[in-house]
CSV table of N, CA and C and ligand atoms in Angstrom, one decimal:
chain,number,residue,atom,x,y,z
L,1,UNK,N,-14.4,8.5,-8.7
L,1,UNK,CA,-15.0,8.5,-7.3
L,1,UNK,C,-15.5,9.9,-7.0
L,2,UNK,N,-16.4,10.1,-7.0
L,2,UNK,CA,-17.6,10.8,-6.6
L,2,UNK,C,-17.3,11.4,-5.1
L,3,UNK,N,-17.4,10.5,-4.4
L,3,UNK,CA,-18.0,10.9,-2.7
L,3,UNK,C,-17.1,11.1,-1.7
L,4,UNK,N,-17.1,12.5,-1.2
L,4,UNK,CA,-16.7,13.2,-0.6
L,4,UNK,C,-15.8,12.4,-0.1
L,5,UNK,N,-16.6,11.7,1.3
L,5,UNK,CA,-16.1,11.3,2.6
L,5,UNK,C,-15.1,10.1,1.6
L,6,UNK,N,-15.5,9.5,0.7
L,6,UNK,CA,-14.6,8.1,-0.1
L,6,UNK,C,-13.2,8.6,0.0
L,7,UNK,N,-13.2,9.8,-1.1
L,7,UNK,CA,-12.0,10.6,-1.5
L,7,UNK,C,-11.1,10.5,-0.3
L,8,UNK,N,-11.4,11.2,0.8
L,8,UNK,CA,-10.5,11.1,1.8
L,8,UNK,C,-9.5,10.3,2.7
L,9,UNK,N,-11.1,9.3,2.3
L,9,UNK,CA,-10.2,7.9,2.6
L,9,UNK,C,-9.6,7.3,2.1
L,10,UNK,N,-9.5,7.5,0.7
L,10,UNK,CA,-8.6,6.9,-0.4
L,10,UNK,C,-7.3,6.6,-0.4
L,11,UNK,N,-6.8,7.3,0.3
L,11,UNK,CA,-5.3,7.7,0.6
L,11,UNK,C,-5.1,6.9,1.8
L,12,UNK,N,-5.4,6.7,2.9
L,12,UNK,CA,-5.6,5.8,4.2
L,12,UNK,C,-5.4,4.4,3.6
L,13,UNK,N,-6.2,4.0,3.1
L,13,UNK,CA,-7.0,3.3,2.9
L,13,UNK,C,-5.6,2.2,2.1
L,14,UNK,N,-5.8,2.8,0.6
L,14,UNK,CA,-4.1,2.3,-0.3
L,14,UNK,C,-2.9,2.4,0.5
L,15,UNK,N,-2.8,3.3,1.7
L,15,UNK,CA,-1.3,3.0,2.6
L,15,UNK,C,-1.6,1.7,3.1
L,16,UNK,N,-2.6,1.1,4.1
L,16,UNK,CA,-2.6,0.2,4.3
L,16,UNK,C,-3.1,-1.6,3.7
L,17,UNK,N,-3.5,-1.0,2.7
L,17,UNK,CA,-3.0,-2.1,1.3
L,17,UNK,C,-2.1,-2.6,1.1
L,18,UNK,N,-1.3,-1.4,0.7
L,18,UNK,CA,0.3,-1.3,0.5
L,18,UNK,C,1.3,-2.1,1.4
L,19,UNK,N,0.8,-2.1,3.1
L,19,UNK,CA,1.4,-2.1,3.9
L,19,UNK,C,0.9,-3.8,4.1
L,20,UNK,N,-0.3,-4.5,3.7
L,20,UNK,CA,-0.7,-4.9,3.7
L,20,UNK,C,0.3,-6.5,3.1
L,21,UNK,N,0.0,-6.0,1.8
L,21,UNK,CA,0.8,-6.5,0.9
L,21,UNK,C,2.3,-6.8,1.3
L,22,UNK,N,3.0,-5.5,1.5
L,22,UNK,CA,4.0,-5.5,1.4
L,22,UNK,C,4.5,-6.8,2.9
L,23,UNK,N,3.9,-7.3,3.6
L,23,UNK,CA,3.9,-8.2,4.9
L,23,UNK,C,3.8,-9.4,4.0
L,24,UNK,N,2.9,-9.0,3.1
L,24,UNK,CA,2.9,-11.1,3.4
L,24,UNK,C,4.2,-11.1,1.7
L,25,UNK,N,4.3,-10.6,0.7
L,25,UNK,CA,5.4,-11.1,0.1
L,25,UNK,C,5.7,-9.7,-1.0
L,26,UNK,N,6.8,-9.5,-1.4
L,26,UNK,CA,7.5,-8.3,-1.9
L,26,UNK,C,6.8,-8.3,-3.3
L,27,UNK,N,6.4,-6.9,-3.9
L,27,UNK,CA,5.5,-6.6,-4.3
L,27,UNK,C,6.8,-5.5,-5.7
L,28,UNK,N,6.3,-5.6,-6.6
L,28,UNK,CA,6.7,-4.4,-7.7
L,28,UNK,C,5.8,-3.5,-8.1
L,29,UNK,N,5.8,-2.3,-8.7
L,29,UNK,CA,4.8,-1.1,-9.0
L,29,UNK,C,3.6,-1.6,-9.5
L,30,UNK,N,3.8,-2.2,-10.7
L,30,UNK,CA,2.8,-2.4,-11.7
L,30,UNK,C,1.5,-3.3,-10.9
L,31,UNK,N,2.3,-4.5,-10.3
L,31,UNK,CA,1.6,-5.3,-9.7
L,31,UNK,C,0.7,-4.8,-8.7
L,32,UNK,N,0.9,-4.1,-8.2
L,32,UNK,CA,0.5,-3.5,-6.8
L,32,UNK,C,-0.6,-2.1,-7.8
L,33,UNK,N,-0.5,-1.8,-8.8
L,33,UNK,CA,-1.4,-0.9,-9.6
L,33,UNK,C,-2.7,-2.0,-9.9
L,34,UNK,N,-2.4,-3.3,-10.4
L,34,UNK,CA,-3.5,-4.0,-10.6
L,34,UNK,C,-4.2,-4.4,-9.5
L,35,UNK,N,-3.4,-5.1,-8.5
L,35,UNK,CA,-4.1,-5.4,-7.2
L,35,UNK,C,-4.6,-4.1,-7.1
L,36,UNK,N,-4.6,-2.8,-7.0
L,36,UNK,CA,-5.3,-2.2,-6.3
L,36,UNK,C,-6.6,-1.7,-6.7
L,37,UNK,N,-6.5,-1.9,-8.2
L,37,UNK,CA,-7.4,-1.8,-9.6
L,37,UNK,C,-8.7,-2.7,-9.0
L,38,UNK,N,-8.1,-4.5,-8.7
L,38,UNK,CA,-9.5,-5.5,-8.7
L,38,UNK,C,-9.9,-5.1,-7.7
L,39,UNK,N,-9.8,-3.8,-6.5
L,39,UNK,CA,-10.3,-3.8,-5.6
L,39,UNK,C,-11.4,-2.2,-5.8
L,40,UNK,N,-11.2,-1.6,-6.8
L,40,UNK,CA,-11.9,-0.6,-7.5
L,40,UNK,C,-11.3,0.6,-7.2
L,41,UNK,N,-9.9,0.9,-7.1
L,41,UNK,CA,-8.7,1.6,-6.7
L,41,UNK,C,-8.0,1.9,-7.9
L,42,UNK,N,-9.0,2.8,-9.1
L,42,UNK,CA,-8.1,3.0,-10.1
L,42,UNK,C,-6.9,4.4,-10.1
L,43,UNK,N,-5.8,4.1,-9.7
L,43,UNK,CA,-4.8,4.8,-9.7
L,43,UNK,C,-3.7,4.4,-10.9
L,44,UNK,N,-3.5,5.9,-11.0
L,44,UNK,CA,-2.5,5.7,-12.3
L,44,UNK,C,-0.8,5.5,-11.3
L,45,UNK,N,0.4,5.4,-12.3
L,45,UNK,CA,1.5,5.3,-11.7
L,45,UNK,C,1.9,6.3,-10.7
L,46,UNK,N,1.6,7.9,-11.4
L,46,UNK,CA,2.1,9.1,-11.1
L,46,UNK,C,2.0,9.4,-10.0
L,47,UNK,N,0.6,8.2,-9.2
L,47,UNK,CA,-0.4,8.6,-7.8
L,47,UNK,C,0.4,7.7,-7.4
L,48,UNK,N,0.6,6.0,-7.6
L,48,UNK,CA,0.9,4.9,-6.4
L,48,UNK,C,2.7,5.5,-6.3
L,49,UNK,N,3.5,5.6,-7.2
L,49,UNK,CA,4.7,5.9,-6.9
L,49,UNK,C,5.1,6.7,-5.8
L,50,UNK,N,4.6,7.9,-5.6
L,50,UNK,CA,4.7,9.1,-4.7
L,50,UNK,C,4.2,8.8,-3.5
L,51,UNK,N,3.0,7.7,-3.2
L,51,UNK,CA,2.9,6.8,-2.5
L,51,UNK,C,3.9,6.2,-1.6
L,52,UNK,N,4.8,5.3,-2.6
L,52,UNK,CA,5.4,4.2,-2.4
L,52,UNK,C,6.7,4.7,-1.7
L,53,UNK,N,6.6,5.5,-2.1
L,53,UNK,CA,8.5,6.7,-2.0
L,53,UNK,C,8.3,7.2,-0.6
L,54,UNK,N,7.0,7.9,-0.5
L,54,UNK,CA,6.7,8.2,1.3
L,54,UNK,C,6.5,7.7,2.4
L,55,UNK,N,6.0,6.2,1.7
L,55,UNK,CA,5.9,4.8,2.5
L,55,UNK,C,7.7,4.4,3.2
L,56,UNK,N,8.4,4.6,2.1
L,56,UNK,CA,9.6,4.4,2.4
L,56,UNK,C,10.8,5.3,2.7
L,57,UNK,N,10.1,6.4,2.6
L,57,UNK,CA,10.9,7.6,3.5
L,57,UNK,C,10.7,7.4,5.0
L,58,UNK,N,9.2,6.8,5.2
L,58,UNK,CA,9.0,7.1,6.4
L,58,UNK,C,10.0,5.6,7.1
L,59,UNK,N,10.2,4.9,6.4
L,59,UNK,CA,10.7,3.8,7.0
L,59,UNK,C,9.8,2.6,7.0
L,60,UNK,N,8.7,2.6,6.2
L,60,UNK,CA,7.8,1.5,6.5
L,60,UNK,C,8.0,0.9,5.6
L,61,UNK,N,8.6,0.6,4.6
L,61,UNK,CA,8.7,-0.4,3.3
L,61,UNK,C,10.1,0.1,2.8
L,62,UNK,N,10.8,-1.0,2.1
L,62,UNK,CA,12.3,-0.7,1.6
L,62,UNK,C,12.0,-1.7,0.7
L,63,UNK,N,12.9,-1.2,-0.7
L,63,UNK,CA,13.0,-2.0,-1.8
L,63,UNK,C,14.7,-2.7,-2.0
L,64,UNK,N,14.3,-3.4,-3.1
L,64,UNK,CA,15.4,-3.9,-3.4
L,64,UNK,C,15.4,-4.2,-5.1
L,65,UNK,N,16.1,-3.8,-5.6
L,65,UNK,CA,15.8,-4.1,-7.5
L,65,UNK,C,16.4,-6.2,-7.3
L,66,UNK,N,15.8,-6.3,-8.1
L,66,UNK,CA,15.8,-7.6,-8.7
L,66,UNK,C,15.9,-7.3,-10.7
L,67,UNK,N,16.7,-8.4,-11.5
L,67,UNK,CA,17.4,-8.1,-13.0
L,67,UNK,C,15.8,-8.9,-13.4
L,68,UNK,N,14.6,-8.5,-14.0
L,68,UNK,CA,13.9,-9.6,-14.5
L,68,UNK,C,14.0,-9.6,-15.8
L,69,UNK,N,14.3,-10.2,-16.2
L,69,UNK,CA,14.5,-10.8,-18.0
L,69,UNK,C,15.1,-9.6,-18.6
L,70,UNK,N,16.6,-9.0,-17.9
L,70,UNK,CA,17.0,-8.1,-18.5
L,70,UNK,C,16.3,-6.7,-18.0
L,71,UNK,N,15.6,-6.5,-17.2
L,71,UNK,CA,14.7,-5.3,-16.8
L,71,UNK,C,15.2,-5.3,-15.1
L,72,UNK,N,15.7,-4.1,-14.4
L,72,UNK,CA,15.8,-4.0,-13.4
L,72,UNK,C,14.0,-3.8,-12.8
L,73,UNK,N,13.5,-4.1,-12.1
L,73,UNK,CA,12.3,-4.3,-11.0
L,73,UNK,C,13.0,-4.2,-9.9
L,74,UNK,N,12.0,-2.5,-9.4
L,74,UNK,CA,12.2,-2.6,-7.5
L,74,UNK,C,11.1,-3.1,-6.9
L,75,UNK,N,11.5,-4.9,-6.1
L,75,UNK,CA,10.2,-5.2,-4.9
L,75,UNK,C,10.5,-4.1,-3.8
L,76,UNK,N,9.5,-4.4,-3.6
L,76,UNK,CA,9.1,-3.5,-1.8
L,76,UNK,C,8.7,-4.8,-0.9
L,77,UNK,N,8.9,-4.0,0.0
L,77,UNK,CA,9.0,-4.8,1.4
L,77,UNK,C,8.9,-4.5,2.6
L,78,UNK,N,8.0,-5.2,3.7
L,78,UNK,CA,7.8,-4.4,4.7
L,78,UNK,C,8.6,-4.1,5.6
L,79,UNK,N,9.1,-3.0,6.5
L,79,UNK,CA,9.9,-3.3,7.8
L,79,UNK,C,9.4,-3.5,9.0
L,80,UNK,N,10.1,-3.7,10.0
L,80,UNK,CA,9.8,-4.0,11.1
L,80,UNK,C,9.1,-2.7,11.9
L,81,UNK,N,9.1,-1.1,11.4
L,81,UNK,CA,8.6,-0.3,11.8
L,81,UNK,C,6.5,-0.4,10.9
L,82,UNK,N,6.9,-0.4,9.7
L,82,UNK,CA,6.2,-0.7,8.8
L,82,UNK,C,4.6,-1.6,9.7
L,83,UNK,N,5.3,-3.1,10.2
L,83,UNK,CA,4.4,-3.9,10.6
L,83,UNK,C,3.8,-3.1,11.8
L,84,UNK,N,4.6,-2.3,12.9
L,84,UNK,CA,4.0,-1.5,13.4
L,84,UNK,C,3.2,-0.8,13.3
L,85,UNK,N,3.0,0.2,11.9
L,85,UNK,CA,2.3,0.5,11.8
L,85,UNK,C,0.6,0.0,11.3
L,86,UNK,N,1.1,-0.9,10.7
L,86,UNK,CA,0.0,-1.9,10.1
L,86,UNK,C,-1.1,-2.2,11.1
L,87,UNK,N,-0.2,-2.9,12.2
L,87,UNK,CA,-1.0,-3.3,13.0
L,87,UNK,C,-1.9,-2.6,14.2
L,88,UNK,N,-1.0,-1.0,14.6
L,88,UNK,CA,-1.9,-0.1,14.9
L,88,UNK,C,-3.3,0.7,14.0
L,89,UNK,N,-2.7,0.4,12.8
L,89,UNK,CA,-3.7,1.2,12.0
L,89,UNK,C,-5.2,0.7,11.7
L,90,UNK,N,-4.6,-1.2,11.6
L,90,UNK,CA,-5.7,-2.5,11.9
L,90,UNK,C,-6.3,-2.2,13.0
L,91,UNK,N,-5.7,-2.0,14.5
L,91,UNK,CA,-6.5,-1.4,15.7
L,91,UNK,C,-7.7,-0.5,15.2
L,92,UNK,N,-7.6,0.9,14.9
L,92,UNK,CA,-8.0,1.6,14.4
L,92,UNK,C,-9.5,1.0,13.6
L,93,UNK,N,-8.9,0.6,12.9
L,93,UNK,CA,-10.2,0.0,11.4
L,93,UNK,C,-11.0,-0.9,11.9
L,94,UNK,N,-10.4,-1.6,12.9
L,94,UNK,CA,-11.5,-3.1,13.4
L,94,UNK,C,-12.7,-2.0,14.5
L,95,UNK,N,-11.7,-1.1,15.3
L,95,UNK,CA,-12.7,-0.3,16.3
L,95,UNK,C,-14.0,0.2,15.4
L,96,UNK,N,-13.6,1.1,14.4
L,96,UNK,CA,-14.6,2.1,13.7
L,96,UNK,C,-15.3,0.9,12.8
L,97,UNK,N,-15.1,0.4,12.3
L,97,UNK,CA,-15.8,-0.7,11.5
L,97,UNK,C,-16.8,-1.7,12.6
L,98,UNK,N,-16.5,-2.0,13.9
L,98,UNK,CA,-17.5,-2.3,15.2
L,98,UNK,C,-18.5,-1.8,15.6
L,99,UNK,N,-17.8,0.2,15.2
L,99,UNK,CA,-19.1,1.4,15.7
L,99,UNK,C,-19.6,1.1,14.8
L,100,UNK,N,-19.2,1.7,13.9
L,100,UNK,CA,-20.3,2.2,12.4
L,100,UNK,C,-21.0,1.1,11.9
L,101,UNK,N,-20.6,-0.3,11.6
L,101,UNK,CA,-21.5,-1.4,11.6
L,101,UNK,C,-20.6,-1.4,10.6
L,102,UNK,N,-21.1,-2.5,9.3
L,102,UNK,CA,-20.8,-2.9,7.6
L,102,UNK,C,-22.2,-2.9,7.1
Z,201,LIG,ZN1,-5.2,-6.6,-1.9
């Protein structure tokens, strides 16, 4: 990715993915690398992890490991602060997406 103004949004943009996701059903790393992939969001792990860890520092997503086929997996999941945020940040995106057109 090339363009300026993109880059900056990049980061915005994957939190509310993330947060997106993480609402409608509990999500693991890899998975959440692909989804973000089919949407032209090529990030490696080293980016979404550090991500995922400040998402849930801040209190917006909490995990929980699950044993899959012998492999511990941490889902994430939204919290109740989390959805808050979501849904102010939706405010936000529907306004400017009204001004600026599509
Ligand atoms: Zn998606």
């Amino acid at each position: 990715m090339n363009n300026y103004v993109s880059k900056r949004l990049f980061q915005g943009f994957i939190c509310l993915h993330i947060l997106h996701h993480a609402k409608k059903k509990p999500f693991y790393g890899s998975w959440m690398l692909e989804e973000l992939s089919e949407h032209g969001y090529k990030l490696s792990p080293g980016t979404l992890y550090p991500i995922l860890h400040s998402l849930e520092k801040e209190g917006f997503i909490e995990h929980y490991d699950k044993n899959v086929n012998g492999k511990i997996r941490k889902y994430y999941i939204i919290t109740e602060e989390g959805v808050n945020q979501l849904n102010e940040s939706k405010k936000y995106v529907s306004e400017l997406v009204a001004e600026i057109g599509l």
